[in-house]
PDB file with SEQRES, HELIX, SHEET and CRYST1 records, atoms N, CA, C and O in Angstrom:
SEQRES   1 A   77  UNK UNK UNK UNK UNK UNK UNK UNK UNK UNK UNK UNK UNK          
SEQRES   2 A   77  UNK UNK UNK UNK UNK UNK UNK UNK UNK UNK UNK UNK UNK          
SEQRES   3 A   77  UNK UNK UNK UNK UNK UNK UNK UNK UNK UNK UNK UNK UNK          
SEQRES   4 A   77  UNK UNK UNK UNK UNK UNK UNK UNK UNK UNK UNK UNK UNK          
SEQRES   5 A   77  UNK UNK UNK UNK UNK UNK UNK UNK UNK UNK UNK UNK UNK          
SEQRES   6 A   77  UNK UNK UNK UNK UNK UNK UNK UNK UNK UNK UNK UNK              
HELIX    1 AA1 UNK A    2  UNK A   27  1                                  26    
HELIX    2 AA2 UNK A   30  UNK A   32  5                                   3    
HELIX    3 AA3 UNK A   33  UNK A   39  1                                   7    
HELIX    4 AA4 UNK A   52  UNK A   65  1                                  14    
HELIX    5 AA5 UNK A   68  UNK A   71  1                                   4    
HELIX    6 AA6 UNK A   74  UNK A   76  5                                   3    
CRYST1    1.000    1.000    1.000  90.00  90.00  90.00 P 1           1          
ATOM      1  N   UNK A   1      63.914 211.932 147.438  1.00  0.00           N  
ATOM      2  CA  UNK A   1      63.093 212.988 147.978  1.00  0.00           C  
ATOM      3  C   UNK A   1      62.196 213.561 146.826  1.00  0.00           C  
ATOM      4  O   UNK A   1      60.992 213.761 146.984  1.00  0.00           O  
ATOM      5  N   UNK A   2      62.814 213.794 145.742  1.00  0.00           N  
ATOM      6  CA  UNK A   2      62.177 214.388 144.609  1.00  0.00           C  
ATOM      7  C   UNK A   2      61.000 213.373 144.111  1.00  0.00           C  
ATOM      8  O   UNK A   2      59.893 213.756 143.734  1.00  0.00           O  
ATOM      9  N   UNK A   3      61.408 212.076 144.170  1.00  0.00           N  
ATOM     10  CA  UNK A   3      60.360 211.065 143.769  1.00  0.00           C  
ATOM     11  C   UNK A   3      59.134 211.134 144.614  1.00  0.00           C  
ATOM     12  O   UNK A   3      57.989 211.125 144.162  1.00  0.00           O  
ATOM     13  N   UNK A   4      59.480 211.206 145.962  1.00  0.00           N  
ATOM     14  CA  UNK A   4      58.308 211.278 146.927  1.00  0.00           C  
ATOM     15  C   UNK A   4      57.403 212.491 146.682  1.00  0.00           C  
ATOM     16  O   UNK A   4      56.180 212.375 146.767  1.00  0.00           O  
ATOM     17  N   UNK A   5      57.986 213.633 146.384  1.00  0.00           N  
ATOM     18  CA  UNK A   5      57.252 214.802 146.127  1.00  0.00           C  
ATOM     19  C   UNK A   5      56.406 214.652 144.790  1.00  0.00           C  
ATOM     20  O   UNK A   5      55.291 215.155 144.654  1.00  0.00           O  
ATOM     21  N   UNK A   6      57.033 213.936 143.858  1.00  0.00           N  
ATOM     22  CA  UNK A   6      56.277 213.675 142.561  1.00  0.00           C  
ATOM     23  C   UNK A   6      55.100 212.786 142.819  1.00  0.00           C  
ATOM     24  O   UNK A   6      54.035 213.072 142.270  1.00  0.00           O  
ATOM     25  N   UNK A   7      55.179 211.783 143.564  1.00  0.00           N  
ATOM     26  CA  UNK A   7      54.127 210.942 143.874  1.00  0.00           C  
ATOM     27  C   UNK A   7      53.051 211.606 144.535  1.00  0.00           C  
ATOM     28  O   UNK A   7      51.897 211.408 144.156  1.00  0.00           O  
ATOM     29  N   UNK A   8      53.339 212.457 145.589  1.00  0.00           N  
ATOM     30  CA  UNK A   8      52.341 213.126 146.324  1.00  0.00           C  
ATOM     31  C   UNK A   8      51.673 214.270 145.439  1.00  0.00           C  
ATOM     32  O   UNK A   8      50.498 214.586 145.624  1.00  0.00           O  
ATOM     33  N   UNK A   9      52.373 214.808 144.586  1.00  0.00           N  
ATOM     34  CA  UNK A   9      51.756 215.794 143.663  1.00  0.00           C  
ATOM     35  C   UNK A   9      50.764 215.062 142.833  1.00  0.00           C  
ATOM     36  O   UNK A   9      49.645 215.551 142.676  1.00  0.00           O  
ATOM     37  N   UNK A  10      51.077 213.959 142.304  1.00  0.00           N  
ATOM     38  CA  UNK A  10      50.132 213.096 141.501  1.00  0.00           C  
ATOM     39  C   UNK A  10      48.807 212.786 142.242  1.00  0.00           C  
ATOM     40  O   UNK A  10      47.694 212.933 141.737  1.00  0.00           O  
ATOM     41  N   UNK A  11      49.059 212.334 143.516  1.00  0.00           N  
ATOM     42  CA  UNK A  11      47.885 211.990 144.375  1.00  0.00           C  
ATOM     43  C   UNK A  11      46.937 213.203 144.545  1.00  0.00           C  
ATOM     44  O   UNK A  11      45.715 213.126 144.413  1.00  0.00           O  
ATOM     45  N   UNK A  12      47.609 214.314 144.847  1.00  0.00           N  
ATOM     46  CA  UNK A  12      46.806 215.484 145.158  1.00  0.00           C  
ATOM     47  C   UNK A  12      46.009 215.889 143.865  1.00  0.00           C  
ATOM     48  O   UNK A  12      44.816 216.175 143.970  1.00  0.00           O  
ATOM     49  N   UNK A  13      46.600 215.917 142.733  1.00  0.00           N  
ATOM     50  CA  UNK A  13      45.980 216.174 141.456  1.00  0.00           C  
ATOM     51  C   UNK A  13      44.886 215.253 141.217  1.00  0.00           C  
ATOM     52  O   UNK A  13      43.838 215.694 140.745  1.00  0.00           O  
ATOM     53  N   UNK A  14      45.020 213.980 141.499  1.00  0.00           N  
ATOM     54  CA  UNK A  14      44.052 212.929 141.291  1.00  0.00           C  
ATOM     55  C   UNK A  14      42.905 213.266 142.189  1.00  0.00           C  
ATOM     56  O   UNK A  14      41.766 213.315 141.723  1.00  0.00           O  
ATOM     57  N   UNK A  15      43.149 213.503 143.472  1.00  0.00           N  
ATOM     58  CA  UNK A  15      42.068 213.716 144.445  1.00  0.00           C  
ATOM     59  C   UNK A  15      41.197 214.889 143.985  1.00  0.00           C  
ATOM     60  O   UNK A  15      39.970 214.788 143.979  1.00  0.00           O  
ATOM     61  N   UNK A  16      41.836 216.008 143.596  1.00  0.00           N  
ATOM     62  CA  UNK A  16      41.113 217.190 143.265  1.00  0.00           C  
ATOM     63  C   UNK A  16      40.290 216.918 142.038  1.00  0.00           C  
ATOM     64  O   UNK A  16      39.148 217.373 141.969  1.00  0.00           O  
ATOM     65  N   UNK A  17      40.805 216.201 141.066  1.00  0.00           N  
ATOM     66  CA  UNK A  17      39.980 215.999 139.895  1.00  0.00           C  
ATOM     67  C   UNK A  17      38.799 215.023 140.051  1.00  0.00           C  
ATOM     68  O   UNK A  17      37.753 215.155 139.415  1.00  0.00           O  
ATOM     69  N   UNK A  18      39.039 214.003 140.966  1.00  0.00           N  
ATOM     70  CA  UNK A  18      37.941 213.154 141.325  1.00  0.00           C  
ATOM     71  C   UNK A  18      36.868 213.844 142.135  1.00  0.00           C  
ATOM     72  O   UNK A  18      35.684 213.516 142.057  1.00  0.00           O  
ATOM     73  N   UNK A  19      37.307 214.788 142.898  1.00  0.00           N  
ATOM     74  CA  UNK A  19      36.267 215.528 143.807  1.00  0.00           C  
ATOM     75  C   UNK A  19      35.498 216.362 142.770  1.00  0.00           C  
ATOM     76  O   UNK A  19      34.268 216.322 142.808  1.00  0.00           O  
ATOM     77  N   UNK A  20      36.069 217.053 141.921  1.00  0.00           N  
ATOM     78  CA  UNK A  20      35.348 217.902 140.984  1.00  0.00           C  
ATOM     79  C   UNK A  20      34.397 217.054 140.137  1.00  0.00           C  
ATOM     80  O   UNK A  20      33.273 217.479 139.869  1.00  0.00           O  
ATOM     81  N   UNK A  21      34.842 215.821 139.698  1.00  0.00           N  
ATOM     82  CA  UNK A  21      33.992 214.962 138.949  1.00  0.00           C  
ATOM     83  C   UNK A  21      32.746 214.582 139.735  1.00  0.00           C  
ATOM     84  O   UNK A  21      31.626 214.581 139.224  1.00  0.00           O  
ATOM     85  N   UNK A  22      32.978 214.277 140.932  1.00  0.00           N  
ATOM     86  CA  UNK A  22      31.832 213.850 141.777  1.00  0.00           C  
ATOM     87  C   UNK A  22      30.814 214.922 141.998  1.00  0.00           C  
ATOM     88  O   UNK A  22      29.616 214.643 142.042  1.00  0.00           O  
ATOM     89  N   UNK A  23      31.262 216.148 142.139  1.00  0.00           N  
ATOM     90  CA  UNK A  23      30.314 217.250 142.336  1.00  0.00           C  
ATOM     91  C   UNK A  23      29.633 217.639 141.019  1.00  0.00           C  
ATOM     92  O   UNK A  23      28.516 218.156 141.039  1.00  0.00           O  
ATOM     93  N   UNK A  24      30.289 217.400 139.869  1.00  0.00           N  
ATOM     94  CA  UNK A  24      29.671 217.577 138.608  1.00  0.00           C  
ATOM     95  C   UNK A  24      28.603 216.591 138.309  1.00  0.00           C  
ATOM     96  O   UNK A  24      27.564 216.924 137.740  1.00  0.00           O  
ATOM     97  N   UNK A  25      28.876 215.291 138.721  1.00  0.00           N  
ATOM     98  CA  UNK A  25      27.868 214.279 138.441  1.00  0.00           C  
ATOM     99  C   UNK A  25      26.569 214.583 139.146  1.00  0.00           C  
ATOM    100  O   UNK A  25      25.496 214.224 138.662  1.00  0.00           O  
ATOM    101  N   UNK A  26      26.654 215.246 140.293  1.00  0.00           N  
ATOM    102  CA  UNK A  26      25.407 215.546 141.037  1.00  0.00           C  
ATOM    103  C   UNK A  26      24.595 216.451 140.255  1.00  0.00           C  
ATOM    104  O   UNK A  26      23.371 216.370 140.368  1.00  0.00           O  
ATOM    105  N   UNK A  27      25.130 217.331 139.451  1.00  0.00           N  
ATOM    106  CA  UNK A  27      24.397 218.378 138.719  1.00  0.00           C  
ATOM    107  C   UNK A  27      24.037 217.922 137.288  1.00  0.00           C  
ATOM    108  O   UNK A  27      22.923 218.182 136.833  1.00  0.00           O  
ATOM    109  N   UNK A  28      24.938 217.262 136.588  1.00  0.00           N  
ATOM    110  CA  UNK A  28      24.732 216.807 135.249  1.00  0.00           C  
ATOM    111  C   UNK A  28      24.694 215.362 135.099  1.00  0.00           C  
ATOM    112  O   UNK A  28      25.302 214.630 135.879  1.00  0.00           O  
ATOM    113  N   UNK A  29      23.900 214.858 133.983  1.00  0.00           N  
ATOM    114  CA  UNK A  29      23.787 213.565 133.665  1.00  0.00           C  
ATOM    115  C   UNK A  29      25.284 212.945 133.438  1.00  0.00           C  
ATOM    116  O   UNK A  29      26.164 213.688 133.003  1.00  0.00           O  
ATOM    117  N   UNK A  30      25.540 211.691 133.713  1.00  0.00           N  
ATOM    118  CA  UNK A  30      26.723 211.091 133.535  1.00  0.00           C  
ATOM    119  C   UNK A  30      27.395 211.277 132.209  1.00  0.00           C  
ATOM    120  O   UNK A  30      28.609 211.461 132.131  1.00  0.00           O  
ATOM    121  N   UNK A  31      26.563 211.226 131.113  1.00  0.00           N  
ATOM    122  CA  UNK A  31      27.122 211.359 129.789  1.00  0.00           C  
ATOM    123  C   UNK A  31      27.477 212.836 129.457  1.00  0.00           C  
ATOM    124  O   UNK A  31      28.112 213.129 128.444  1.00  0.00           O  
ATOM    125  N   UNK A  32      27.076 213.671 130.279  1.00  0.00           N  
ATOM    126  CA  UNK A  32      27.387 215.102 129.979  1.00  0.00           C  
ATOM    127  C   UNK A  32      28.507 215.681 130.863  1.00  0.00           C  
ATOM    128  O   UNK A  32      28.863 216.849 130.711  1.00  0.00           O  
ATOM    129  N   UNK A  33      29.053 214.891 131.767  1.00  0.00           N  
ATOM    130  CA  UNK A  33      30.086 215.441 132.678  1.00  0.00           C  
ATOM    131  C   UNK A  33      31.245 216.116 131.976  1.00  0.00           C  
ATOM    132  O   UNK A  33      31.703 217.172 132.412  1.00  0.00           O  
ATOM    133  N   UNK A  34      31.758 215.485 130.827  1.00  0.00           N  
ATOM    134  CA  UNK A  34      32.938 216.073 130.206  1.00  0.00           C  
ATOM    135  C   UNK A  34      32.556 217.405 129.543  1.00  0.00           C  
ATOM    136  O   UNK A  34      33.360 218.333 129.457  1.00  0.00           O  
ATOM    137  N   UNK A  35      31.275 217.467 129.071  1.00  0.00           N  
ATOM    138  CA  UNK A  35      30.951 218.717 128.406  1.00  0.00           C  
ATOM    139  C   UNK A  35      30.792 219.791 129.512  1.00  0.00           C  
ATOM    140  O   UNK A  35      31.130 220.950 129.270  1.00  0.00           O  
ATOM    141  N   UNK A  36      30.340 219.477 130.591  1.00  0.00           N  
ATOM    142  CA  UNK A  36      30.202 220.492 131.700  1.00  0.00           C  
ATOM    143  C   UNK A  36      31.607 221.096 132.012  1.00  0.00           C  
ATOM    144  O   UNK A  36      31.791 222.310 132.093  1.00  0.00           O  
ATOM    145  N   UNK A  37      32.511 220.232 132.170  1.00  0.00           N  
ATOM    146  CA  UNK A  37      33.880 220.867 132.374  1.00  0.00           C  
ATOM    147  C   UNK A  37      34.316 221.558 131.244  1.00  0.00           C  
ATOM    148  O   UNK A  37      34.947 222.595 131.446  1.00  0.00           O  
ATOM    149  N   UNK A  38      34.103 221.184 130.049  1.00  0.00           N  
ATOM    150  CA  UNK A  38      34.557 221.855 128.838  1.00  0.00           C  
ATOM    151  C   UNK A  38      33.939 223.295 128.718  1.00  0.00           C  
ATOM    152  O   UNK A  38      34.647 224.271 128.472  1.00  0.00           O  
ATOM    153  N   UNK A  39      32.658 223.372 128.894  1.00  0.00           N  
ATOM    154  CA  UNK A  39      31.892 224.494 128.665  1.00  0.00           C  
ATOM    155  C   UNK A  39      32.115 225.596 129.786  1.00  0.00           C  
ATOM    156  O   UNK A  39      32.004 226.800 129.553  1.00  0.00           O  
ATOM    157  N   UNK A  40      32.423 225.095 130.961  1.00  0.00           N  
ATOM    158  CA  UNK A  40      32.598 226.038 132.076  1.00  0.00           C  
ATOM    159  C   UNK A  40      34.002 226.181 132.723  1.00  0.00           C  
ATOM    160  O   UNK A  40      34.187 226.654 133.844  1.00  0.00           O  
ATOM    161  N   UNK A  41      34.958 225.726 131.905  1.00  0.00           N  
ATOM    162  CA  UNK A  41      36.329 225.817 132.436  1.00  0.00           C  
ATOM    163  C   UNK A  41      36.552 225.184 133.799  1.00  0.00           C  
ATOM    164  O   UNK A  41      37.274 225.728 134.633  1.00  0.00           O  
ATOM    165  N   UNK A  42      35.903 223.985 134.032  1.00  0.00           N  
ATOM    166  CA  UNK A  42      36.142 223.275 135.276  1.00  0.00           C  
ATOM    167  C   UNK A  42      35.017 223.519 136.316  1.00  0.00           C  
ATOM    168  O   UNK A  42      34.932 222.825 137.330  1.00  0.00           O  
ATOM    169  N   UNK A  43      34.179 224.503 136.038  1.00  0.00           N  
ATOM    170  CA  UNK A  43      33.021 224.768 136.961  1.00  0.00           C  
ATOM    171  C   UNK A  43      31.764 224.097 136.361  1.00  0.00           C  
ATOM    172  O   UNK A  43      31.360 224.453 135.254  1.00  0.00           O  
ATOM    173  N   UNK A  44      31.196 223.223 137.003  1.00  0.00           N  
ATOM    174  CA  UNK A  44      30.044 222.483 136.470  1.00  0.00           C  
ATOM    175  C   UNK A  44      28.814 223.161 136.700  1.00  0.00           C  
ATOM    176  O   UNK A  44      28.550 223.611 137.816  1.00  0.00           O  
ATOM    177  N   UNK A  45      27.931 223.285 135.593  1.00  0.00           N  
ATOM    178  CA  UNK A  45      26.650 223.822 135.660  1.00  0.00           C  
ATOM    179  C   UNK A  45      25.777 222.929 134.771  1.00  0.00           C  
ATOM    180  O   UNK A  45      26.293 222.308 133.842  1.00  0.00           O  
ATOM    181  N   UNK A  46      24.497 222.853 135.028  1.00  0.00           N  
ATOM    182  CA  UNK A  46      23.685 222.057 134.284  1.00  0.00           C  
ATOM    183  C   UNK A  46      23.270 222.604 132.910  1.00  0.00           C  
ATOM    184  O   UNK A  46      22.228 223.236 132.742  1.00  0.00           O  
ATOM    185  N   UNK A  47      24.167 222.318 131.925  1.00  0.00           N  
ATOM    186  CA  UNK A  47      23.971 222.928 130.609  1.00  0.00           C  
ATOM    187  C   UNK A  47      23.442 221.848 129.579  1.00  0.00           C  
ATOM    188  O   UNK A  47      23.041 222.186 128.466  1.00  0.00           O  
ATOM    189  N   UNK A  48      23.459 220.578 129.991  1.00  0.00           N  
ATOM    190  CA  UNK A  48      23.083 219.547 129.031  1.00  0.00           C  
ATOM    191  C   UNK A  48      21.886 218.782 129.592  1.00  0.00           C  
ATOM    192  O   UNK A  48      21.923 218.258 130.705  1.00  0.00           O  
ATOM    193  N   UNK A  49      20.822 218.736 128.784  1.00  0.00           N  
ATOM    194  CA  UNK A  49      19.614 217.994 129.206  1.00  0.00           C  
ATOM    195  C   UNK A  49      19.559 216.682 128.378  1.00  0.00           C  
ATOM    196  O   UNK A  49      20.324 215.750 128.630  1.00  0.00           O  
ATOM    197  N   UNK A  50      18.730 216.635 127.482  1.00  0.00           N  
ATOM    198  CA  UNK A  50      18.579 215.452 126.612  1.00  0.00           C  
ATOM    199  C   UNK A  50      19.113 215.609 125.237  1.00  0.00           C  
ATOM    200  O   UNK A  50      18.952 214.731 124.390  1.00  0.00           O  
ATOM    201  N   UNK A  51      19.753 216.726 125.001  1.00  0.00           N  
ATOM    202  CA  UNK A  51      20.226 216.923 123.609  1.00  0.00           C  
ATOM    203  C   UNK A  51      21.722 216.910 123.447  1.00  0.00           C  
ATOM    204  O   UNK A  51      22.380 217.916 123.179  1.00  0.00           O  
ATOM    205  N   UNK A  52      22.265 215.586 123.646  1.00  0.00           N  
ATOM    206  CA  UNK A  52      23.583 215.276 123.674  1.00  0.00           C  
ATOM    207  C   UNK A  52      24.376 215.692 122.315  1.00  0.00           C  
ATOM    208  O   UNK A  52      25.499 216.195 122.329  1.00  0.00           O  
ATOM    209  N   UNK A  53      23.668 215.425 121.205  1.00  0.00           N  
ATOM    210  CA  UNK A  53      24.153 215.719 119.910  1.00  0.00           C  
ATOM    211  C   UNK A  53      24.394 217.098 119.673  1.00  0.00           C  
ATOM    212  O   UNK A  53      25.388 217.455 119.041  1.00  0.00           O  
ATOM    213  N   UNK A  54      23.501 217.964 120.165  1.00  0.00           N  
ATOM    214  CA  UNK A  54      23.633 219.458 120.067  1.00  0.00           C  
ATOM    215  C   UNK A  54      24.852 219.888 120.823  1.00  0.00           C  
ATOM    216  O   UNK A  54      25.650 220.687 120.331  1.00  0.00           O  
ATOM    217  N   UNK A  55      25.008 219.352 122.049  1.00  0.00           N  
ATOM    218  CA  UNK A  55      25.999 219.825 122.933  1.00  0.00           C  
ATOM    219  C   UNK A  55      27.390 219.450 122.301  1.00  0.00           C  
ATOM    220  O   UNK A  55      28.319 220.250 122.406  1.00  0.00           O  
ATOM    221  N   UNK A  56      27.541 218.362 121.707  1.00  0.00           N  
ATOM    222  CA  UNK A  56      28.774 217.971 120.952  1.00  0.00           C  
ATOM    223  C   UNK A  56      28.944 218.917 119.837  1.00  0.00           C  
ATOM    224  O   UNK A  56      30.073 219.341 119.591  1.00  0.00           O  
ATOM    225  N   UNK A  57      27.936 219.283 119.146  1.00  0.00           N  
ATOM    226  CA  UNK A  57      28.013 220.100 117.951  1.00  0.00           C  
ATOM    227  C   UNK A  57      28.510 221.473 118.332  1.00  0.00           C  
ATOM    228  O   UNK A  57      29.097 222.163 117.499  1.00  0.00           O  
ATOM    229  N   UNK A  58      28.284 221.910 119.618  1.00  0.00           N  
ATOM    230  CA  UNK A  58      28.722 223.264 120.104  1.00  0.00           C  
ATOM    231  C   UNK A  58      30.226 223.365 120.342  1.00  0.00           C  
ATOM    232  O   UNK A  58      30.766 224.471 120.329  1.00  0.00           O  
ATOM    233  N   UNK A  59      30.920 222.245 120.559  1.00  0.00           N  
ATOM    234  CA  UNK A  59      32.350 222.324 120.959  1.00  0.00           C  
ATOM    235  C   UNK A  59      33.084 223.137 120.058  1.00  0.00           C  
ATOM    236  O   UNK A  59      33.696 224.069 120.580  1.00  0.00           O  
ATOM    237  N   UNK A  60      33.167 223.004 118.819  1.00  0.00           N  
ATOM    238  CA  UNK A  60      34.025 223.729 117.869  1.00  0.00           C  
ATOM    239  C   UNK A  60      33.604 225.182 117.851  1.00  0.00           C  
ATOM    240  O   UNK A  60      34.474 226.051 117.791  1.00  0.00           O  
ATOM    241  N   UNK A  61      32.368 225.484 117.897  1.00  0.00           N  
ATOM    242  CA  UNK A  61      31.920 226.858 117.931  1.00  0.00           C  
ATOM    243  C   UNK A  61      32.299 227.589 119.229  1.00  0.00           C  
ATOM    244  O   UNK A  61      32.630 228.772 119.158  1.00  0.00           O  
ATOM    245  N   UNK A  62      32.270 226.997 120.324  1.00  0.00           N  
ATOM    246  CA  UNK A  62      32.701 227.520 121.537  1.00  0.00           C  
ATOM    247  C   UNK A  62      34.124 227.940 121.612  1.00  0.00           C  
ATOM    248  O   UNK A  62      34.429 228.956 122.236  1.00  0.00           O  
ATOM    249  N   UNK A  63      35.047 227.175 120.978  1.00  0.00           N  
ATOM    250  CA  UNK A  63      36.414 227.479 120.898  1.00  0.00           C  
ATOM    251  C   UNK A  63      36.705 228.846 120.321  1.00  0.00           C  
ATOM    252  O   UNK A  63      37.686 229.510 120.657  1.00  0.00           O  
ATOM    253  N   UNK A  64      35.784 229.241 119.418  1.00  0.00           N  
ATOM    254  CA  UNK A  64      35.919 230.558 118.760  1.00  0.00           C  
ATOM    255  C   UNK A  64      35.067 231.596 119.445  1.00  0.00           C  
ATOM    256  O   UNK A  64      35.534 232.684 119.780  1.00  0.00           O  
ATOM    257  N   UNK A  65      33.789 231.241 119.653  1.00  0.00           N  
ATOM    258  CA  UNK A  65      32.827 232.235 120.160  1.00  0.00           C  
ATOM    259  C   UNK A  65      33.012 232.517 121.742  1.00  0.00           C  
ATOM    260  O   UNK A  65      32.766 233.624 122.220  1.00  0.00           O  
ATOM    261  N   UNK A  66      33.441 231.481 122.473  1.00  0.00           N  
ATOM    262  CA  UNK A  66      33.687 231.640 123.838  1.00  0.00           C  
ATOM    263  C   UNK A  66      32.386 231.922 124.633  1.00  0.00           C  
ATOM    264  O   UNK A  66      32.445 232.513 125.711  1.00  0.00           O  
ATOM    265  N   UNK A  67      31.279 231.526 124.135  1.00  0.00           N  
ATOM    266  CA  UNK A  67      30.034 231.862 124.815  1.00  0.00           C  
ATOM    267  C   UNK A  67      29.022 230.752 124.606  1.00  0.00           C  
ATOM    268  O   UNK A  67      28.654 230.445 123.472  1.00  0.00           O  
ATOM    269  N   UNK A  68      28.553 230.126 125.741  1.00  0.00           N  
ATOM    270  CA  UNK A  68      27.576 229.020 125.617  1.00  0.00           C  
ATOM    271  C   UNK A  68      26.353 229.560 125.052  1.00  0.00           C  
ATOM    272  O   UNK A  68      25.786 228.905 124.178  1.00  0.00           O  
ATOM    273  N   UNK A  69      25.852 230.719 125.454  1.00  0.00           N  
ATOM    274  CA  UNK A  69      24.535 231.197 124.996  1.00  0.00           C  
ATOM    275  C   UNK A  69      24.468 231.436 123.431  1.00  0.00           C  
ATOM    276  O   UNK A  69      23.444 231.186 122.794  1.00  0.00           O  
ATOM    277  N   UNK A  70      25.558 231.908 122.885  1.00  0.00           N  
ATOM    278  CA  UNK A  70      25.487 232.281 121.572  1.00  0.00           C  
ATOM    279  C   UNK A  70      25.762 231.115 120.555  1.00  0.00           C  
ATOM    280  O   UNK A  70      25.465 231.172 119.362  1.00  0.00           O  
ATOM    281  N   UNK A  71      26.386 230.019 121.193  1.00  0.00           N  
ATOM    282  CA  UNK A  71      26.804 228.879 120.341  1.00  0.00           C  
ATOM    283  C   UNK A  71      25.843 227.785 120.477  1.00  0.00           C  
ATOM    284  O   UNK A  71      25.660 227.059 119.500  1.00  0.00           O  
ATOM    285  N   UNK A  72      25.171 227.564 121.625  1.00  0.00           N  
ATOM    286  CA  UNK A  72      24.407 226.439 121.786  1.00  0.00           C  
ATOM    287  C   UNK A  72      22.821 226.646 121.882  1.00  0.00           C  
ATOM    288  O   UNK A  72      22.349 227.646 122.423  1.00  0.00           O  
ATOM    289  N   UNK A  73      22.080 225.700 121.357  1.00  0.00           N  
ATOM    290  CA  UNK A  73      20.626 225.837 121.370  1.00  0.00           C  
ATOM    291  C   UNK A  73      20.190 226.091 122.783  1.00  0.00           C  
ATOM    292  O   UNK A  73      20.762 225.523 123.713  1.00  0.00           O  
ATOM    293  N   UNK A  74      19.191 226.930 122.975  1.00  0.00           N  
ATOM    294  CA  UNK A  74      18.647 227.314 124.250  1.00  0.00           C  
ATOM    295  C   UNK A  74      18.172 226.116 125.017  1.00  0.00           C  
ATOM    296  O   UNK A  74      18.291 226.048 126.240  1.00  0.00           O  
ATOM    297  N   UNK A  75      17.629 225.163 124.279  1.00  0.00           N  
ATOM    298  CA  UNK A  75      17.069 223.876 124.948  1.00  0.00           C  
ATOM    299  C   UNK A  75      18.096 223.076 125.627  1.00  0.00           C  
ATOM    300  O   UNK A  75      17.798 222.186 126.424  1.00  0.00           O  
ATOM    301  N   UNK A  76      19.396 223.409 125.293  1.00  0.00           N  
ATOM    302  CA  UNK A  76      20.518 222.655 125.867  1.00  0.00           C  
ATOM    303  C   UNK A  76      21.200 223.333 126.999  1.00  0.00           C  
ATOM    304  O   UNK A  76      22.169 222.820 127.561  1.00  0.00           O  
ATOM    305  N   UNK A  77      20.715 224.453 127.329  1.00  0.00           N  
ATOM    306  CA  UNK A  77      21.311 225.377 128.395  1.00  0.00           C  
ATOM    307  C   UNK A  77      20.771 225.174 129.741  1.00  0.00           C  
ATOM    308  O   UNK A  77      21.176 225.860 130.679  1.00  0.00           O  
TER     309      UNK A  77                                                      
END                                                                             
């Protein structure tokens, strides 16, 4: 019984994550999907345009600053 519960929990988690990814891809370019989840704590917004390098450069700053606007170039928001 515990095994069955474990399997169903994994399925639900997978379904939720794939659903979020799908909705994120509608808003952001494919290569920016991970960044969107990272910057918005799972809520996708279009924060990455054509400046992928700048978005990657913002990661470490965001962990400290906790603000997209103050850490990232305006052109990437």
